[in-house]
């Protein structure tokens, strides 16, 4: 980075970046620490735009904005990139301004052929929850879970599909997705056997590009911080992409730098580099 560079946009992943991972995680564990909170507000004081950018569905992100007290009173609505870039919305109130959808049925059928007991979920925005073929483990999905047949879950275009097999591993899903090809669909494997299916070409980077276009800015103006495989495109795209210290090697390799782990307030450490205390 040039010596006079300062981020104009700070794109922040949520789980594993703003929030610590906790066994049995549920909304009760959604806590913003003081160092992270203060760093976010120093960035706002300096005129930067904070953009939450997550694989979460929109209804799972507004609470985090509320915990951060953003947007501030009298400020413009917050920009939020949800569902790994498939949904861009403003808040509050929630106003979806951009959404990408796709036909997920062929990809879901291909995965279920190899993992017939896998759980499948699609966001149900009207009830602030999900349509699922069976209930997910406690704490893995926020909001109500409506039991629905798989054919109906993916019977119409959707923005994102979650496939989860508690009896498999992340490596199992990485191998499966690579072997299947999943033509016409992009995918990201999570920390466990959790597969996010999305429209081709859609990622956090594409969602953030939409935000930057609206703000009259570019990728070169963005500091992005994340920890998961679904952050790789965002970290490569941003003017400065920073991986959290606990990230897997492929995420670190995609980043310009690596900060401390989430348990050591890595997001606050990186933001403080550009927005120091007392500035």
mmCIF file of C-alpha atoms in Angstrom:
data_model
loop_
_atom_site.group_PDB
_atom_site.id
_atom_site.type_symbol
_atom_site.label_atom_id
_atom_site.label_comp_id
_atom_site.label_asym_id
_atom_site.label_seq_id
_atom_site.Cartn_x
_atom_site.Cartn_y
_atom_site.Cartn_z
ATOM 1 C CA UNK A 1 0.000 0.000 0.000
ATOM 2 C CA UNK A 2 1.145 3.547 -0.596
ATOM 3 C CA UNK A 3 2.213 5.410 2.522
ATOM 4 C CA UNK A 4 -0.744 7.805 2.295
ATOM 5 C CA UNK A 5 -3.407 5.135 1.656
ATOM 6 C CA UNK A 6 -6.389 5.069 3.999
ATOM 7 C CA UNK A 7 -9.376 2.759 3.569
ATOM 8 C CA UNK A 8 -12.565 4.457 2.449
ATOM 9 C CA UNK A 9 -14.532 1.234 2.863
ATOM 10 C CA UNK A 10 -13.970 -1.377 5.582
ATOM 11 C CA UNK A 11 -15.606 -4.685 4.646
ATOM 12 C CA UNK A 12 -15.971 -6.968 7.642
ATOM 13 C CA UNK A 13 -16.861 -10.640 7.778
ATOM 14 C CA UNK A 14 -18.870 -11.552 10.884
ATOM 15 C CA UNK A 15 -18.339 -15.080 12.212
ATOM 16 C CA UNK A 16 -14.704 -15.698 13.046
ATOM 17 C CA UNK A 17 -13.840 -12.059 12.370
ATOM 18 C CA UNK A 18 -16.127 -9.831 14.431
ATOM 19 C CA UNK A 19 -17.480 -12.712 16.516
ATOM 20 C CA UNK A 20 -15.489 -15.444 18.219
ATOM 21 C CA UNK A 21 -16.374 -19.052 17.424
ATOM 22 C CA UNK A 22 -17.991 -20.734 20.417
ATOM 23 C CA UNK A 23 -18.957 -24.414 20.732
ATOM 24 C CA UNK A 24 -22.726 -24.650 20.634
ATOM 25 C CA UNK A 25 -22.876 -21.120 19.256
ATOM 26 C CA UNK A 26 -26.235 -19.405 19.280
ATOM 27 C CA UNK A 27 -27.440 -15.835 19.304
ATOM 28 C CA UNK A 28 -26.671 -15.709 23.044
ATOM 29 C CA UNK A 29 -22.977 -15.769 22.135
ATOM 30 C CA UNK A 30 -23.146 -12.903 19.660
ATOM 31 C CA UNK A 31 -21.012 -10.390 21.495
ATOM 32 C CA UNK A 32 -18.975 -7.520 20.047
ATOM 33 C CA UNK A 33 -15.887 -6.886 22.149
ATOM 34 C CA UNK A 34 -14.874 -3.383 23.172
ATOM 35 C CA UNK A 35 -11.698 -3.289 21.006
ATOM 36 C CA UNK A 36 -13.688 -4.244 17.880
ATOM 37 C CA UNK A 37 -16.505 -1.827 18.684
ATOM 38 C CA UNK A 38 -14.088 1.036 19.285
ATOM 39 C CA UNK A 39 -12.101 0.325 16.107
ATOM 40 C CA UNK A 40 -15.276 0.321 14.011
ATOM 41 C CA UNK A 41 -16.297 3.690 15.410
ATOM 42 C CA UNK A 42 -12.837 5.192 14.877
ATOM 43 C CA UNK A 43 -13.160 4.169 11.234
ATOM 44 C CA UNK A 44 -16.551 5.885 11.081
ATOM 45 C CA UNK A 45 -15.092 8.984 12.750
ATOM 46 C CA UNK A 46 -12.492 9.090 9.966
ATOM 47 C CA UNK A 47 -15.225 9.022 7.316
ATOM 48 C CA UNK A 48 -14.907 5.382 6.236
ATOM 49 C CA UNK A 49 -17.916 3.297 5.243
ATOM 50 C CA UNK A 50 -18.391 0.114 7.283
ATOM 51 C CA UNK A 51 -19.893 -2.720 5.238
ATOM 52 C CA UNK A 52 -20.812 -6.010 6.904
ATOM 53 C CA UNK A 53 -20.063 -8.831 4.454
ATOM 54 C CA UNK A 54 -21.105 -12.342 5.422
ATOM 55 C CA UNK A 55 -22.394 -15.696 4.281
ATOM 56 C CA UNK A 56 -25.258 -15.140 6.692
ATOM 57 C CA UNK A 57 -28.711 -14.428 5.380
ATOM 58 C CA UNK A 58 -29.932 -10.835 5.836
ATOM 59 C CA UNK A 59 -32.010 -11.515 8.948
ATOM 60 C CA UNK A 60 -28.926 -12.919 10.666
ATOM 61 C CA UNK A 61 -26.921 -9.736 10.083
ATOM 62 C CA UNK A 62 -29.115 -6.915 11.323
ATOM 63 C CA UNK A 63 -28.565 -7.906 14.971
ATOM 64 C CA UNK A 64 -24.805 -7.519 14.461
ATOM 65 C CA UNK A 65 -25.315 -4.033 13.055
ATOM 66 C CA UNK A 66 -27.428 -3.226 16.112
ATOM 67 C CA UNK A 67 -24.719 -4.534 18.458
ATOM 68 C CA UNK A 68 -22.208 -2.269 16.697
ATOM 69 C CA UNK A 69 -24.636 0.688 16.899
ATOM 70 C CA UNK A 70 -24.400 1.234 13.159
ATOM 71 C CA UNK A 71 -25.546 3.170 11.364
ATOM 72 C CA UNK A 72 -25.303 6.074 13.761
ATOM 73 C CA UNK A 73 -28.211 8.416 14.307
ATOM 74 C CA UNK A 74 -28.784 10.738 11.360
ATOM 75 C CA UNK A 75 -26.355 8.687 9.226
ATOM 76 C CA UNK A 76 -27.336 7.110 5.911
ATOM 77 C CA UNK A 77 -28.554 3.527 5.926
ATOM 78 C CA UNK A 78 -25.858 0.894 6.342
ATOM 79 C CA UNK A 79 -24.726 -1.110 3.304
ATOM 80 C CA UNK A 80 -24.754 -4.868 3.970
ATOM 81 C CA UNK A 81 -23.568 -7.728 1.734
ATOM 82 C CA UNK A 82 -25.361 -10.950 2.706
ATOM 83 C CA UNK A 83 -25.627 -14.539 1.498
ATOM 84 C CA UNK A 84 -22.036 -14.521 0.216
ATOM 85 C CA UNK A 85 -22.788 -11.608 -2.096
ATOM 86 C CA UNK A 86 -26.090 -12.797 -3.534
ATOM 87 C CA UNK A 87 -28.056 -10.199 -1.549
ATOM 88 C CA UNK A 88 -27.147 -6.547 -0.978
ATOM 89 C CA UNK A 89 -29.386 -4.543 1.318
ATOM 90 C CA UNK A 90 -29.610 -1.283 3.232
ATOM 91 C CA UNK A 91 -30.473 -1.097 6.927
ATOM 92 C CA UNK A 92 -32.504 0.089 8.770
ATOM 93 C CA UNK A 93 -35.125 -0.730 7.755
ATOM 94 C CA UNK A 94 -34.060 -3.736 5.699
ATOM 95 C CA UNK A 95 -34.303 -2.786 2.040
ATOM 96 C CA UNK A 96 -32.987 -5.302 -0.493
ATOM 97 C CA UNK A 97 -31.449 -3.330 -3.356
ATOM 98 C CA UNK A 98 -29.761 -6.137 -5.307
ATOM 99 C CA UNK A 99 -30.274 -9.894 -5.465
ATOM 100 C CA UNK A 100 -28.893 -12.687 -7.633
ATOM 101 C CA UNK A 101 -30.810 -15.967 -7.950
ATOM 102 C CA UNK A 102 -30.267 -19.303 -9.692
ATOM 103 C CA UNK A 103 -31.775 -22.752 -10.241
ATOM 104 C CA UNK A 104 -30.207 -24.809 -7.470
ATOM 105 C CA UNK A 105 -32.161 -28.030 -8.029
ATOM 106 C CA UNK A 106 -29.588 -29.880 -10.204
ATOM 107 C CA UNK A 107 -26.680 -29.103 -7.859
ATOM 108 C CA UNK A 108 -28.654 -30.076 -4.738
ATOM 109 C CA UNK A 109 -29.738 -33.341 -6.373
ATOM 110 C CA UNK A 110 -26.120 -34.128 -7.270
ATOM 111 C CA UNK A 111 -24.930 -33.555 -3.701
ATOM 112 C CA UNK A 112 -27.784 -35.546 -2.160
ATOM 113 C CA UNK A 113 -26.964 -38.491 -4.418
ATOM 114 C CA UNK A 114 -23.684 -38.813 -2.493
ATOM 115 C CA UNK A 115 -24.947 -37.541 0.892
ATOM 116 C CA UNK A 116 -28.626 -38.608 1.001
ATOM 117 C CA UNK A 117 -28.967 -37.707 4.685
ATOM 118 C CA UNK A 118 -27.644 -34.178 4.241
ATOM 119 C CA UNK A 119 -29.616 -31.214 5.538
ATOM 120 C CA UNK A 120 -30.760 -28.574 3.033
ATOM 121 C CA UNK A 121 -31.816 -25.000 3.801
ATOM 122 C CA UNK A 122 -32.922 -21.905 1.898
ATOM 123 C CA UNK A 123 -33.642 -18.525 3.440
ATOM 124 C CA UNK A 124 -37.296 -17.723 4.076
ATOM 125 C CA UNK A 125 -37.098 -13.950 4.408
ATOM 126 C CA UNK A 126 -40.784 -13.390 5.218
ATOM 127 C CA UNK A 127 -40.508 -15.270 8.522
ATOM 128 C CA UNK A 128 -36.899 -14.401 9.282
ATOM 129 C CA UNK A 129 -35.783 -18.015 9.056
ATOM 130 C CA UNK A 130 -35.253 -20.930 6.677
ATOM 131 C CA UNK A 131 -37.081 -23.654 4.798
ATOM 132 C CA UNK A 132 -35.288 -26.902 5.671
ATOM 133 C CA UNK A 133 -35.737 -30.581 4.845
ATOM 134 C CA UNK A 134 -34.835 -31.436 8.457
ATOM 135 C CA UNK A 135 -33.899 -29.361 11.477
ATOM 136 C CA UNK A 136 -30.258 -28.223 11.603
ATOM 137 C CA UNK A 137 -28.126 -28.699 14.756
ATOM 138 C CA UNK A 138 -28.887 -26.126 17.437
ATOM 139 C CA UNK A 139 -27.244 -22.751 16.890
ATOM 140 C CA UNK A 140 -26.283 -23.315 13.244
ATOM 141 C CA UNK A 141 -29.173 -21.368 11.724
ATOM 142 C CA UNK A 142 -30.828 -18.251 13.111
ATOM 143 C CA UNK A 143 -34.579 -17.827 13.108
ATOM 144 C CA UNK A 144 -37.455 -20.247 12.534
ATOM 145 C CA UNK A 145 -36.917 -23.486 10.592
ATOM 146 C CA UNK A 146 -39.879 -24.529 8.438
ATOM 147 C CA UNK A 147 -39.841 -28.223 7.468
ATOM 148 C CA UNK A 148 -40.286 -28.442 3.685
ATOM 149 C CA UNK A 149 -39.695 -31.144 1.055
ATOM 150 C CA UNK A 150 -36.435 -30.643 -0.862
ATOM 151 C CA UNK A 151 -38.293 -30.398 -4.186
ATOM 152 C CA UNK A 152 -40.201 -27.421 -2.815
ATOM 153 C CA UNK A 153 -37.138 -25.864 -1.167
ATOM 154 C CA UNK A 154 -35.347 -25.569 -4.526
ATOM 155 C CA UNK A 155 -38.451 -25.552 -6.717
ATOM 156 C CA UNK A 156 -37.935 -21.915 -7.690
ATOM 157 C CA UNK A 157 -34.873 -19.663 -8.152
ATOM 158 C CA UNK A 158 -33.049 -18.928 -4.898
ATOM 159 C CA UNK A 159 -30.135 -16.711 -3.860
ATOM 160 C CA UNK A 160 -28.276 -19.323 -1.793
ATOM 161 C CA UNK A 161 -28.655 -22.923 -0.661
ATOM 162 C CA UNK A 162 -26.991 -24.464 2.390
ATOM 163 C CA UNK A 163 -26.173 -28.178 2.373
ATOM 164 C CA UNK A 164 -24.929 -29.609 5.669
ATOM 165 C CA UNK A 165 -23.934 -33.140 6.634
ATOM 166 C CA UNK A 166 -23.094 -33.447 10.356
ATOM 167 C CA UNK A 167 -21.676 -36.932 9.671
ATOM 168 C CA UNK A 168 -19.117 -35.729 7.090
ATOM 169 C CA UNK A 169 -16.077 -33.452 7.169
ATOM 170 C CA UNK A 170 -15.063 -30.272 5.369
ATOM 171 C CA UNK A 171 -12.502 -32.300 3.390
ATOM 172 C CA UNK A 172 -15.273 -34.696 2.306
ATOM 173 C CA UNK A 173 -17.241 -31.767 0.891
ATOM 174 C CA UNK A 174 -14.193 -30.175 -0.761
ATOM 175 C CA UNK A 175 -13.491 -33.436 -2.589
ATOM 176 C CA UNK A 176 -17.155 -33.966 -3.460
ATOM 177 C CA UNK A 177 -17.648 -30.468 -4.897
ATOM 178 C CA UNK A 178 -14.456 -30.729 -6.945
ATOM 179 C CA UNK A 179 -15.476 -34.120 -8.365
ATOM 180 C CA UNK A 180 -19.053 -33.115 -9.161
ATOM 181 C CA UNK A 181 -18.085 -29.911 -10.955
ATOM 182 C CA UNK A 182 -21.521 -28.444 -10.098
ATOM 183 C CA UNK A 183 -21.858 -26.809 -13.516
ATOM 184 C CA UNK A 184 -23.763 -23.519 -13.477
ATOM 185 C CA UNK A 185 -23.256 -23.142 -9.752
ATOM 186 C CA UNK A 186 -20.541 -21.680 -7.547
ATOM 187 C CA UNK A 187 -19.843 -23.136 -4.129
ATOM 188 C CA UNK A 188 -17.928 -22.538 -0.926
ATOM 189 C CA UNK A 189 -17.103 -25.137 1.725
ATOM 190 C CA UNK A 190 -17.133 -23.926 5.318
ATOM 191 C CA UNK A 191 -15.165 -24.984 8.394
ATOM 192 C CA UNK A 192 -17.236 -28.167 8.638
ATOM 193 C CA UNK A 193 -19.182 -30.222 6.091
ATOM 194 C CA UNK A 194 -21.150 -27.101 5.180
ATOM 195 C CA UNK A 195 -21.621 -26.250 1.510
ATOM 196 C CA UNK A 196 -22.951 -22.891 0.319
ATOM 197 C CA UNK A 197 -24.279 -23.028 -3.242
ATOM 198 C CA UNK A 198 -24.661 -19.713 -5.079
ATOM 199 C CA UNK A 199 -25.123 -18.274 -8.585
ATOM 200 C CA UNK A 200 -22.061 -18.439 -10.830
ATOM 201 C CA UNK A 201 -19.817 -15.403 -10.436
ATOM 202 C CA UNK A 202 -21.447 -14.294 -7.196
ATOM 203 C CA UNK A 203 -19.235 -13.798 -4.137
ATOM 204 C CA UNK A 204 -18.649 -11.269 -1.407
ATOM 205 C CA UNK A 205 -16.410 -9.489 -3.930
ATOM 206 C CA UNK A 206 -19.229 -9.061 -6.451
ATOM 207 C CA UNK A 207 -21.562 -7.812 -3.722
ATOM 208 C CA UNK A 208 -18.977 -5.326 -2.502
ATOM 209 C CA UNK A 209 -18.355 -4.176 -6.069
ATOM 210 C CA UNK A 210 -22.046 -3.311 -6.286
ATOM 211 C CA UNK A 211 -21.724 -1.254 -3.092
ATOM 212 C CA UNK A 212 -18.586 0.517 -4.319
ATOM 213 C CA UNK A 213 -20.285 1.367 -7.618
ATOM 214 C CA UNK A 214 -23.094 3.042 -5.676
ATOM 215 C CA UNK A 215 -20.588 4.923 -3.488
ATOM 216 C CA UNK A 216 -18.454 6.049 -6.430
ATOM 217 C CA UNK A 217 -15.459 4.113 -5.097
ATOM 218 C CA UNK A 218 -13.396 1.145 -6.282
ATOM 219 C CA UNK A 219 -11.831 -2.038 -4.926
ATOM 220 C CA UNK A 220 -8.619 -0.075 -4.387
ATOM 221 C CA UNK A 221 -10.406 1.894 -1.657
ATOM 222 C CA UNK A 222 -11.410 -1.201 0.326
ATOM 223 C CA UNK A 223 -9.898 -2.851 3.381
ATOM 224 C CA UNK A 224 -11.448 -6.331 3.698
ATOM 225 C CA UNK A 225 -11.011 -8.639 6.690
ATOM 226 C CA UNK A 226 -12.187 -12.256 6.836
ATOM 227 C CA UNK A 227 -11.327 -15.782 7.913
ATOM 228 C CA UNK A 228 -13.220 -18.294 5.764
ATOM 229 C CA UNK A 229 -13.056 -19.857 2.336
ATOM 230 C CA UNK A 230 -16.025 -17.684 1.381
ATOM 231 C CA UNK A 231 -13.756 -14.661 1.966
ATOM 232 C CA UNK A 232 -11.105 -15.650 -0.585
ATOM 233 C CA UNK A 233 -12.548 -13.696 -3.535
ATOM 234 C CA UNK A 234 -13.139 -10.658 -1.311
ATOM 235 C CA UNK A 235 -9.576 -10.702 0.031
ATOM 236 C CA UNK A 236 -8.122 -10.972 -3.477
ATOM 237 C CA UNK A 237 -10.405 -8.241 -4.830
ATOM 238 C CA UNK A 238 -9.909 -5.605 -2.134
ATOM 239 C CA UNK A 239 -7.166 -3.008 -2.229
ATOM 240 C CA UNK A 240 -5.999 -4.592 1.013
ATOM 241 C CA UNK A 241 -7.265 -8.029 1.986
ATOM 242 C CA UNK A 242 -6.385 -9.310 5.447
ATOM 243 C CA UNK A 243 -6.911 -12.845 6.750
ATOM 244 C CA UNK A 244 -7.591 -13.561 10.389
ATOM 245 C CA UNK A 245 -4.852 -15.448 12.201
ATOM 246 C CA UNK A 246 -6.866 -18.667 12.594
ATOM 247 C CA UNK A 247 -7.681 -18.889 8.865
ATOM 248 C CA UNK A 248 -6.768 -22.009 6.891
ATOM 249 C CA UNK A 249 -3.707 -21.722 4.657
ATOM 250 C CA UNK A 250 -5.626 -21.195 1.404
ATOM 251 C CA UNK A 251 -7.357 -18.148 2.901
ATOM 252 C CA UNK A 252 -4.080 -16.728 4.171
ATOM 253 C CA UNK A 253 -2.535 -17.270 0.731
ATOM 254 C CA UNK A 254 -5.284 -15.161 -0.871
ATOM 255 C CA UNK A 255 -4.654 -12.225 1.469
ATOM 256 C CA UNK A 256 -2.172 -9.358 1.376
ATOM 257 C CA UNK A 257 -1.478 -9.811 5.069
ATOM 258 C CA UNK A 258 -2.482 -11.850 8.112
ATOM 259 C CA UNK A 259 -3.584 -10.269 11.379
ATOM 260 C CA UNK A 260 -4.036 -11.788 14.831
ATOM 261 C CA UNK A 261 -6.667 -14.449 15.472
ATOM 262 C CA UNK A 262 -10.231 -13.634 16.413
ATOM 263 C CA UNK A 263 -9.420 -14.585 20.020
ATOM 264 C CA UNK A 264 -6.696 -11.927 19.974
ATOM 265 C CA UNK A 265 -8.927 -9.244 18.428
ATOM 266 C CA UNK A 266 -7.362 -9.493 14.966
ATOM 267 C CA UNK A 267 -10.009 -7.324 13.292
ATOM 268 C CA UNK A 268 -9.410 -4.543 15.819
ATOM 269 C CA UNK A 269 -5.633 -4.912 15.406
ATOM 270 C CA UNK A 270 -5.881 -4.417 11.650
ATOM 271 C CA UNK A 271 -8.384 -1.549 11.794
ATOM 272 C CA UNK A 272 -6.239 0.193 14.411
ATOM 273 C CA UNK A 273 -3.355 0.231 11.938
ATOM 274 C CA UNK A 274 -5.352 2.653 9.776
ATOM 275 C CA UNK A 275 -7.559 4.234 12.428
ATOM 276 C CA UNK A 276 -5.362 4.409 15.564
ATOM 277 C CA UNK A 277 -6.558 5.393 19.009
ATOM 278 C CA UNK A 278 -6.324 9.112 19.613
ATOM 279 C CA UNK A 279 -6.360 9.936 15.913
#
